[in-house]
mmCIF file of C-alpha atoms and ligand atoms in Angstrom:
data_model
loop_
_atom_site.group_PDB
_atom_site.id
_atom_site.type_symbol
_atom_site.label_atom_id
_atom_site.label_comp_id
_atom_site.label_asym_id
_atom_site.label_seq_id
_atom_site.Cartn_x
_atom_site.Cartn_y
_atom_site.Cartn_z
ATOM 1 C CA MET A 319 0.000 0.000 0.000
ATOM 2 C CA ASN A 320 1.187 3.524 -0.756
ATOM 3 C CA SER A 321 2.596 5.184 2.403
ATOM 4 C CA SER A 322 0.729 8.448 1.853
ATOM 5 C CA VAL A 323 -2.508 6.459 1.936
ATOM 6 C CA ARG A 324 -1.652 4.793 5.212
ATOM 7 C CA VAL A 325 -0.627 7.910 7.146
ATOM 8 C CA ASP A 326 -3.343 10.483 7.637
ATOM 9 C CA LEU A 327 -1.825 13.972 7.856
ATOM 10 C CA SER A 328 -5.103 15.879 7.839
ATOM 11 C CA VAL A 329 -5.838 18.243 10.708
ATOM 12 C CA GLU A 330 -8.558 20.631 11.766
ATOM 13 C CA VAL A 331 -8.048 24.186 12.885
ATOM 14 C CA GLY A 332 -11.451 25.029 14.308
ATOM 15 C CA ALA A 333 -13.970 24.526 11.540
ATOM 16 C CA LEU A 334 -11.308 24.383 8.808
ATOM 17 C CA ARG A 335 -9.916 21.102 7.578
ATOM 18 C CA PHE A 336 -6.381 21.005 6.151
ATOM 19 C CA THR A 337 -4.976 18.109 4.107
ATOM 20 C CA ASN A 338 -1.801 18.403 6.196
ATOM 21 C CA PRO A 339 -0.620 20.730 8.997
ATOM 22 C CA VAL A 340 2.101 22.562 7.017
ATOM 23 C CA ILE A 341 1.372 26.169 6.080
ATOM 24 C CA THR A 342 3.874 28.717 4.799
ATOM 25 C CA ALA A 343 4.286 31.803 7.020
ATOM 26 C CA ALA A 344 3.443 35.430 6.296
ATOM 27 C CA GLY A 345 6.117 37.491 4.597
ATOM 28 C CA THR A 346 8.304 34.536 3.715
ATOM 29 C CA PHE A 347 6.366 33.219 0.726
ATOM 30 C CA GLY A 348 5.404 36.431 -1.078
ATOM 31 C CA TYR A 349 1.810 36.409 -2.263
ATOM 32 C CA GLY A 350 2.109 32.656 -2.890
ATOM 33 C CA ALA A 351 2.040 32.483 -6.675
ATOM 34 C CA GLU A 352 5.706 33.630 -6.980
ATOM 35 C CA PHE A 353 6.686 30.247 -5.564
ATOM 36 C CA SER A 354 4.429 28.159 -7.779
ATOM 37 C CA HIS A 355 7.230 27.231 -10.222
ATOM 38 C CA LEU A 356 9.329 25.902 -7.328
ATOM 39 C CA VAL A 357 6.766 24.401 -4.977
ATOM 40 C CA ASP A 358 3.658 22.369 -5.636
ATOM 41 C CA LEU A 359 1.307 24.638 -3.716
ATOM 42 C CA ASN A 360 -1.404 21.969 -3.845
ATOM 43 C CA ARG A 361 0.715 19.775 -1.582
ATOM 44 C CA LEU A 362 0.797 22.335 1.220
ATOM 45 C CA GLY A 363 -1.832 22.495 3.920
ATOM 46 C CA GLY A 364 -2.083 26.164 3.067
ATOM 47 C CA PHE A 365 -0.194 29.400 2.701
ATOM 48 C CA VAL A 366 -0.392 32.775 4.356
ATOM 49 C CA THR A 367 0.103 35.864 2.215
ATOM 50 C CA LYS A 368 2.491 38.604 3.218
ATOM 51 C CA GLY A 369 0.821 41.270 5.349
ATOM 52 C CA ILE A 370 -1.816 43.266 3.474
ATOM 53 C CA SER A 371 -2.720 46.817 4.464
ATOM 54 C CA ARG A 372 -5.368 49.369 3.503
ATOM 55 C CA GLU A 373 -2.938 51.339 1.301
ATOM 56 C CA PRO A 374 0.234 50.178 -0.488
ATOM 57 C CA ILE A 375 3.406 50.429 1.640
ATOM 58 C CA GLU A 376 6.919 50.856 0.217
ATOM 59 C CA GLY A 377 8.620 49.352 3.219
ATOM 60 C CA ALA A 378 11.903 49.913 5.015
ATOM 61 C CA PRO A 379 15.220 51.103 3.523
ATOM 62 C CA SER A 380 17.744 48.399 2.588
ATOM 63 C CA PRO A 381 19.479 46.307 3.786
ATOM 64 C CA ARG A 382 16.378 44.434 4.863
ATOM 65 C CA LEU A 383 17.764 40.997 5.664
ATOM 66 C CA HIS A 384 20.798 39.857 7.625
ATOM 67 C CA GLU A 385 21.938 36.365 8.501
ATOM 68 C CA THR A 386 22.771 35.735 12.175
ATOM 69 C CA ALA A 387 24.009 32.663 14.044
ATOM 70 C CA SER A 388 21.212 30.125 13.560
ATOM 71 C CA GLY A 389 18.784 32.743 12.387
ATOM 72 C CA MET A 390 17.898 35.783 10.362
ATOM 73 C CA LEU A 391 17.161 39.416 11.103
ATOM 74 C CA ASN A 392 14.645 41.211 8.909
ATOM 75 C CA ALA A 393 13.218 44.672 8.630
ATOM 76 C CA VAL A 394 11.096 44.640 5.502
ATOM 77 C CA GLY A 395 8.736 47.282 6.870
ATOM 78 C CA LEU A 396 5.616 45.384 5.807
ATOM 79 C CA GLN A 397 6.028 46.347 2.158
ATOM 80 C CA ASN A 398 2.947 45.343 0.169
ATOM 81 C CA ILE A 399 0.725 46.380 -2.700
ATOM 82 C CA GLY A 400 -2.347 47.157 -0.576
ATOM 83 C CA VAL A 401 -5.727 45.436 -0.422
ATOM 84 C CA GLU A 402 -7.184 46.790 -3.693
ATOM 85 C CA ALA A 403 -4.254 45.696 -5.853
ATOM 86 C CA PHE A 404 -4.121 42.343 -4.065
ATOM 87 C CA LEU A 405 -7.786 41.664 -4.793
ATOM 88 C CA ARG A 406 -7.396 42.737 -8.418
ATOM 89 C CA ASP A 407 -3.979 41.336 -9.384
ATOM 90 C CA LYS A 408 -3.148 38.455 -7.023
ATOM 91 C CA LEU A 409 -6.266 36.796 -5.659
ATOM 92 C CA PRO A 410 -7.677 35.537 -8.992
ATOM 93 C CA LEU A 411 -4.461 33.515 -9.550
ATOM 94 C CA LEU A 412 -4.322 32.179 -6.006
ATOM 95 C CA ARG A 413 -7.877 30.882 -6.085
ATOM 96 C CA LYS A 414 -6.843 28.278 -8.667
ATOM 97 C CA TYR A 415 -4.824 26.285 -6.167
ATOM 98 C CA ASN A 416 -6.336 23.466 -4.232
ATOM 99 C CA THR A 417 -4.957 24.617 -0.903
ATOM 100 C CA ARG A 418 -6.055 26.930 1.854
ATOM 101 C CA LEU A 419 -5.351 30.621 1.436
ATOM 102 C CA ILE A 420 -5.002 32.681 4.589
ATOM 103 C CA VAL A 421 -4.577 36.428 4.270
ATOM 104 C CA ASN A 422 -2.400 38.222 6.789
ATOM 105 C CA VAL A 423 -3.852 41.620 7.688
ATOM 106 C CA PHE A 424 -2.311 44.562 9.523
ATOM 107 C CA GLY A 425 -2.968 48.217 10.223
ATOM 108 C CA TYR A 426 -1.854 51.236 12.190
ATOM 109 C CA CYS A 427 -5.217 51.932 13.792
ATOM 110 C CA LEU A 428 -8.400 49.994 14.460
ATOM 111 C CA ASP A 429 -10.133 51.317 11.350
ATOM 112 C CA ASP A 430 -7.304 50.042 9.126
ATOM 113 C CA TYR A 431 -7.820 46.461 10.278
ATOM 114 C CA VAL A 432 -11.589 46.692 9.963
ATOM 115 C CA GLU A 433 -11.431 48.240 6.497
ATOM 116 C CA VAL A 434 -9.039 45.618 5.088
ATOM 117 C CA VAL A 435 -11.152 42.762 6.475
ATOM 118 C CA ARG A 436 -14.309 44.371 5.063
ATOM 119 C CA ARG A 437 -12.766 44.607 1.607
ATOM 120 C CA PHE A 438 -11.799 40.927 1.756
ATOM 121 C CA GLU A 439 -15.280 39.931 2.854
ATOM 122 C CA ASP A 440 -16.538 40.899 -0.617
ATOM 123 C CA ALA A 441 -14.073 38.439 -2.209
ATOM 124 C CA GLU A 442 -14.181 34.652 -2.617
ATOM 125 C CA GLY A 443 -11.548 32.040 -1.891
ATOM 126 C CA ILE A 444 -10.196 33.168 1.473
ATOM 127 C CA SER A 445 -10.133 30.459 4.137
ATOM 128 C CA ALA A 446 -9.180 32.646 7.102
ATOM 129 C CA TYR A 447 -7.750 35.981 8.166
ATOM 130 C CA GLU A 448 -4.589 36.173 10.211
ATOM 131 C CA LEU A 449 -4.306 39.447 12.126
ATOM 132 C CA ASN A 450 -0.760 40.646 12.635
ATOM 133 C CA ILE A 451 -1.008 42.607 15.867
ATOM 134 C CA SER A 452 2.750 43.309 16.095
ATOM 135 C CA CYS A 453 2.121 46.789 14.709
ATOM 136 C CA PRO A 454 2.415 50.204 16.313
ATOM 137 C CA ASN A 455 -0.948 51.806 17.050
ATOM 138 C CA VAL A 456 -0.428 55.361 15.821
ATOM 139 C CA LYS A 457 -3.474 56.567 17.758
ATOM 140 C CA LYS A 458 -2.100 55.187 21.041
ATOM 141 C CA GLY A 459 1.409 56.649 20.978
ATOM 142 C CA GLY A 460 2.872 53.870 18.841
ATOM 143 C CA MET A 461 2.287 51.132 21.417
ATOM 144 C CA GLN A 462 2.034 47.754 19.720
ATOM 145 C CA PHE A 463 -1.516 46.389 19.566
ATOM 146 C CA GLY A 464 -0.369 42.978 20.663
ATOM 147 C CA SER A 465 1.452 44.002 23.827
ATOM 148 C CA ASP A 466 -1.590 45.056 25.850
ATOM 149 C CA PRO A 467 -4.620 42.830 26.599
ATOM 150 C CA ALA A 468 -7.071 45.756 26.335
ATOM 151 C CA LEU A 469 -5.762 46.752 22.905
ATOM 152 C CA VAL A 470 -5.789 43.110 21.787
ATOM 153 C CA SER A 471 -9.382 42.845 22.868
ATOM 154 C CA GLU A 472 -10.328 46.013 20.968
ATOM 155 C CA VAL A 473 -8.657 45.127 17.688
ATOM 156 C CA VAL A 474 -9.747 41.474 17.702
ATOM 157 C CA GLY A 475 -13.332 42.394 18.635
ATOM 158 C CA ALA A 476 -13.543 44.939 15.815
ATOM 159 C CA ALA A 477 -12.021 42.577 13.243
ATOM 160 C CA ARG A 478 -14.274 39.751 14.430
ATOM 161 C CA LYS A 479 -17.364 41.837 13.662
ATOM 162 C CA ALA A 480 -16.042 42.763 10.219
ATOM 163 C CA ALA A 481 -15.048 39.167 9.414
ATOM 164 C CA GLY A 482 -18.558 37.702 9.340
ATOM 165 C CA ALA A 483 -18.355 33.906 9.100
ATOM 166 C CA THR A 484 -14.689 33.795 7.991
ATOM 167 C CA PRO A 485 -12.371 32.350 10.678
ATOM 168 C CA LEU A 486 -10.128 34.873 12.380
ATOM 169 C CA TRP A 487 -6.628 33.883 13.488
ATOM 170 C CA VAL A 488 -4.637 36.247 15.671
ATOM 171 C CA LYS A 489 -0.853 36.226 15.427
ATOM 172 C CA LEU A 490 0.719 37.014 18.779
ATOM 173 C CA LEU A 491 3.915 38.859 19.669
ATOM 174 C CA PRO A 492 6.423 36.624 21.394
ATOM 175 C CA LEU A 493 7.952 39.279 23.635
ATOM 176 C CA VAL A 494 5.210 39.896 26.188
ATOM 177 C CA THR A 495 5.144 39.508 29.960
ATOM 178 C CA ASP A 496 2.577 36.716 29.957
ATOM 179 C CA ILE A 497 1.469 35.174 26.687
ATOM 180 C CA GLY A 498 -1.396 33.394 28.467
ATOM 181 C CA THR A 499 -3.057 36.717 29.365
ATOM 182 C CA ILE A 500 -2.767 38.007 25.806
ATOM 183 C CA ALA A 501 -3.951 34.684 24.385
ATOM 184 C CA LYS A 502 -7.027 34.762 26.627
ATOM 185 C CA ALA A 503 -7.823 38.350 25.674
ATOM 186 C CA ALA A 504 -7.788 37.355 21.992
ATOM 187 C CA GLU A 505 -9.918 34.268 22.644
ATOM 188 C CA GLU A 506 -12.510 36.208 24.633
ATOM 189 C CA ALA A 507 -12.710 38.887 21.922
ATOM 190 C CA GLY A 508 -13.638 36.240 19.344
ATOM 191 C CA ALA A 509 -10.420 34.840 17.849
ATOM 192 C CA ASP A 510 -10.978 31.424 16.255
ATOM 193 C CA ALA A 511 -7.291 30.444 16.494
ATOM 194 C CA LEU A 512 -3.945 31.880 17.575
ATOM 195 C CA THR A 513 -0.727 31.938 15.582
ATOM 196 C CA VAL A 514 2.205 31.747 18.002
ATOM 197 C CA ALA A 515 4.387 33.618 17.258
ATOM 198 C CA ASN A 516 5.967 36.471 15.334
ATOM 199 C CA THR A 517 9.666 37.482 15.270
ATOM 200 C CA TYR A 518 11.656 38.781 18.281
ATOM 201 C CA PRO A 519 12.841 42.427 18.260
ATOM 202 C CA ALA A 520 16.611 42.322 17.763
ATOM 203 C CA LEU A 521 19.705 44.199 16.630
ATOM 204 C CA ALA A 522 23.078 43.503 14.994
ATOM 205 C CA VAL A 523 25.951 45.964 14.485
ATOM 206 C CA ASP A 524 28.381 46.224 11.574
ATOM 207 C CA VAL A 525 31.627 46.614 13.501
ATOM 208 C CA ARG A 526 33.414 48.310 10.604
ATOM 209 C CA THR A 527 30.944 51.195 10.491
ATOM 210 C CA GLY A 528 29.458 51.078 13.989
ATOM 211 C CA ARG A 529 26.009 51.130 12.356
ATOM 212 C CA SER A 530 23.175 48.668 12.287
ATOM 213 C CA VAL A 531 23.354 45.953 9.646
ATOM 214 C CA LEU A 532 19.764 46.875 8.729
ATOM 215 C CA GLY A 533 18.451 50.030 7.074
ATOM 216 C CA ASN A 534 15.735 50.246 9.731
ATOM 217 C CA THR A 535 18.180 49.951 12.703
ATOM 218 C CA THR A 536 16.280 47.165 14.508
ATOM 219 C CA GLY A 537 14.597 44.110 13.041
ATOM 220 C CA GLY A 538 12.881 40.844 13.861
ATOM 221 C CA LEU A 539 14.806 37.664 14.660
ATOM 222 C CA SER A 540 13.542 34.402 13.149
ATOM 223 C CA GLY A 541 14.869 30.946 12.295
ATOM 224 C CA PRO A 542 16.233 28.027 14.366
ATOM 225 C CA ALA A 543 17.591 30.386 17.059
ATOM 226 C CA ILE A 544 14.046 31.153 18.222
ATOM 227 C CA LYS A 545 12.582 27.647 18.110
ATOM 228 C CA PRO A 546 13.039 26.573 21.746
ATOM 229 C CA ILE A 547 11.798 29.943 23.034
ATOM 230 C CA THR A 548 8.696 29.956 20.876
ATOM 231 C CA LEU A 549 7.993 26.299 21.562
ATOM 232 C CA ARG A 550 7.601 27.195 25.234
ATOM 233 C CA LEU A 551 5.235 30.021 24.311
ATOM 234 C CA VAL A 552 3.049 27.630 22.318
ATOM 235 C CA TRP A 553 2.884 25.323 25.311
ATOM 236 C CA GLN A 554 1.961 28.211 27.624
ATOM 237 C CA ALA A 555 -0.686 29.536 25.245
ATOM 238 C CA ARG A 556 -2.058 26.020 24.836
ATOM 239 C CA LYS A 557 -2.633 25.806 28.580
ATOM 240 C CA ALA A 558 -4.338 29.215 28.667
ATOM 241 C CA VAL A 559 -6.936 28.852 25.890
ATOM 242 C CA LYS A 560 -9.276 26.354 24.282
ATOM 243 C CA ILE A 561 -9.042 27.659 20.713
ATOM 244 C CA PRO A 562 -6.540 25.980 18.337
ATOM 245 C CA ILE A 563 -2.955 27.182 18.040
ATOM 246 C CA ILE A 564 -0.809 27.336 14.947
ATOM 247 C CA GLY A 565 2.854 27.135 16.006
ATOM 248 C CA LEU A 566 5.814 28.641 14.204
ATOM 249 C CA GLY A 567 9.357 29.716 14.810
ATOM 250 C CA GLY A 568 12.457 28.060 13.393
ATOM 251 C CA ILE A 569 10.797 25.018 11.860
ATOM 252 C CA GLU A 570 13.166 23.459 9.301
ATOM 253 C CA THR A 571 12.425 19.748 9.513
ATOM 254 C CA ALA A 572 9.493 17.402 10.034
ATOM 255 C CA GLU A 573 10.748 16.678 13.553
ATOM 256 C CA ASP A 574 10.701 20.398 14.375
ATOM 257 C CA ALA A 575 7.059 20.407 13.291
ATOM 258 C CA VAL A 576 6.362 17.345 15.454
ATOM 259 C CA GLU A 577 7.739 19.187 18.501
ATOM 260 C CA TYR A 578 5.225 21.987 17.965
ATOM 261 C CA LEU A 579 2.370 19.528 17.491
ATOM 262 C CA MET A 580 3.394 17.671 20.640
ATOM 263 C CA VAL A 581 3.217 20.824 22.775
ATOM 264 C CA GLY A 582 -0.301 21.394 21.495
ATOM 265 C CA ALA A 583 -0.242 23.121 18.108
ATOM 266 C CA SER A 584 -2.971 22.008 15.689
ATOM 267 C CA ALA A 585 -0.897 23.073 12.674
ATOM 268 C CA VAL A 586 2.453 24.731 11.978
ATOM 269 C CA GLN A 587 3.896 27.405 9.737
ATOM 270 C CA VAL A 588 7.250 27.490 8.000
ATOM 271 C CA GLY A 589 8.932 30.873 7.535
ATOM 272 C CA THR A 590 12.668 31.499 7.314
ATOM 273 C CA ALA A 591 13.382 27.943 6.124
ATOM 274 C CA SER A 592 11.871 28.885 2.733
ATOM 275 C CA PHE A 593 14.677 31.432 2.191
ATOM 276 C CA ALA A 594 17.384 28.750 2.255
ATOM 277 C CA ASP A 595 15.229 26.234 0.392
ATOM 278 C CA PRO A 596 11.980 27.357 -1.250
ATOM 279 C CA ARG A 597 10.827 23.729 -1.184
ATOM 280 C CA ALA A 598 11.334 23.399 2.586
ATOM 281 C CA SER A 599 7.608 23.342 3.381
ATOM 282 C CA GLU A 600 6.894 20.642 0.806
ATOM 283 C CA GLY A 601 9.856 18.658 2.184
ATOM 284 C CA ILE A 602 8.394 18.895 5.679
ATOM 285 C CA VAL A 603 5.088 17.438 4.448
ATOM 286 C CA GLU A 604 6.990 14.489 2.942
ATOM 287 C CA GLY A 605 9.120 14.176 6.077
ATOM 288 C CA LEU A 606 6.084 14.047 8.354
ATOM 289 C CA THR A 607 4.809 10.958 6.581
ATOM 290 C CA LYS A 608 8.200 9.288 7.080
ATOM 291 C CA VAL A 609 8.480 10.252 10.752
ATOM 292 C CA LEU A 610 4.991 8.957 11.498
ATOM 293 C CA GLU A 611 5.581 5.727 9.600
ATOM 294 C CA ARG A 612 8.850 5.197 11.447
ATOM 295 C CA ASP A 613 7.067 5.621 14.771
ATOM 296 C CA LYS A 614 4.050 3.579 13.633
ATOM 297 C CA ILE A 615 1.602 6.422 14.094
ATOM 298 C CA PHE A 616 -1.036 6.465 11.405
ATOM 299 C CA ASN A 617 -2.939 9.578 12.293
ATOM 300 C CA ILE A 618 -1.088 12.817 12.915
ATOM 301 C CA ILE A 619 -3.625 14.051 15.427
ATOM 302 C CA ASP A 620 -2.501 11.255 17.750
ATOM 303 C CA ILE A 621 0.761 13.089 18.471
ATOM 304 C CA ARG A 622 -0.913 16.340 19.375
ATOM 305 C CA ASP A 623 -0.556 17.300 23.036
ATOM 306 C CA LYS A 624 1.653 14.274 23.742
ATOM 307 C CA PHE A 625 3.958 16.575 25.708
ATOM 308 C CA GLY A 626 1.097 17.899 27.852
ATOM 309 C CA VAL A 627 -0.090 14.410 28.631
ATOM 310 C CA GLU A 628 3.417 13.378 29.708
ATOM 311 C CA ASN A 629 4.309 16.576 31.571
ATOM 312 C CA GLY A 630 1.044 17.976 32.872
HETATM 313 C C1 LIG B 1769 11.329 38.467 5.735
HETATM 314 C C2 LIG B 1769 10.205 38.249 6.687
HETATM 315 C C3 LIG B 1769 9.004 38.931 6.506
HETATM 316 C C4 LIG B 1769 7.926 38.742 7.391
HETATM 317 N N1 LIG B 1769 6.746 39.410 7.177
HETATM 318 C C5 LIG B 1769 5.687 39.162 8.001
HETATM 319 C C6 LIG B 1769 4.419 39.773 7.750
HETATM 320 O O1 LIG B 1769 4.223 40.502 6.762
HETATM 321 N N2 LIG B 1769 3.413 39.542 8.635
HETATM 322 C C7 LIG B 1769 3.580 38.707 9.727
HETATM 323 O O2 LIG B 1769 2.629 38.511 10.493
HETATM 324 N N3 LIG B 1769 4.764 38.082 9.957
HETATM 325 C C8 LIG B 1769 5.803 38.299 9.127
HETATM 326 N N4 LIG B 1769 7.004 37.651 9.342
HETATM 327 C C9 LIG B 1769 7.139 36.710 10.495
HETATM 328 C C10 LIG B 1769 7.002 35.251 10.043
HETATM 329 O O3 LIG B 1769 5.752 34.998 9.459
HETATM 330 C C11 LIG B 1769 7.222 34.302 11.248
HETATM 331 O O4 LIG B 1769 6.283 34.612 12.257
HETATM 332 C C12 LIG B 1769 8.618 34.399 11.858
HETATM 333 O O5 LIG B 1769 9.592 34.586 10.856
HETATM 334 C C13 LIG B 1769 8.979 33.170 12.706
HETATM 335 O O6 LIG B 1769 8.965 31.975 11.950
HETATM 336 P P1 LIG B 1769 10.308 31.347 11.253
HETATM 337 O O7 LIG B 1769 11.332 31.262 12.325
HETATM 338 O O8 LIG B 1769 9.868 30.033 10.706
HETATM 339 O O9 LIG B 1769 10.700 32.311 10.190
HETATM 340 C C14 LIG B 1769 8.082 37.833 8.481
HETATM 341 C C15 LIG B 1769 9.289 37.145 8.646
HETATM 342 C C16 LIG B 1769 10.343 37.330 7.768
HETATM 343 C C17 LIG B 1769 11.624 36.549 7.976
#
């Protein structure tokens, strides 16, 4: 019998069924279609678009990327073509794929989030919204939405109303005092799932010039360096809420993905790994089948929460 028939990789994230738990992460896979000549998008559980805003954004000055020990620093500045151009020029192509499309949404005030979601509600083919709340709220002195439970509640509640029946995922900041409190605030305001987590604020200096290696001075750290830290956050969030969690941070192999599933994630996302190998996500899907076969597990949902069961 064919191995892919014997091992069932399908998962559910709330009401949404995915053929497998591997989803590419926002900002690391363009708008999706750019990768279609390299990756069989139909083999992925889904993909998340780069962040989409109300108006087009040019982004941060270069350099925007910098390799660090076991990771990567980025300051892209959320460059994107804006919701109108996305709906007109990108979405019609993306709808052709037999995979789940999740759109990542961000804004600089409450109205921005609501307006982008409203515009998407008129379109077809979107499986879920993912709110990036790691953005400065210009109306509240630049404080990040995601760092304060009251602000999280406000932005999630407003987006929830605008989103109608479409599932709403909320992508949390990793650098907060207590991720459980933030996770609960998002759940109570109507989030259908949580994405844990975004990049860590970080800095690297060019010692020849004494300046930052990035055009934007600081950036976000991603890649294998953050995996153990984020894994703990997923576990903590899992204990705090009942809604599903999508885990990401430094996943490069199928076994990395298994770790996230074991601490309670329902699905995973792959980000930085796609920069070194655009086919990384597809490779992880193949690898999951092999890992499960090796361990004689025929249904991927059987490994979920294994860590919690063993460790309380
Ligand atoms: C170049 C780059 C751009 C990113 N852009 C976004 C974005 O637009 N929206 C967002 O929510 N996260 C964005 N992220 C964060 C990733 O989606 C992911 O949360 C983070 O990189 C951790 O996962 P990883 O270690 O697998 O990369 C970006 C990350 C990178 C490296």
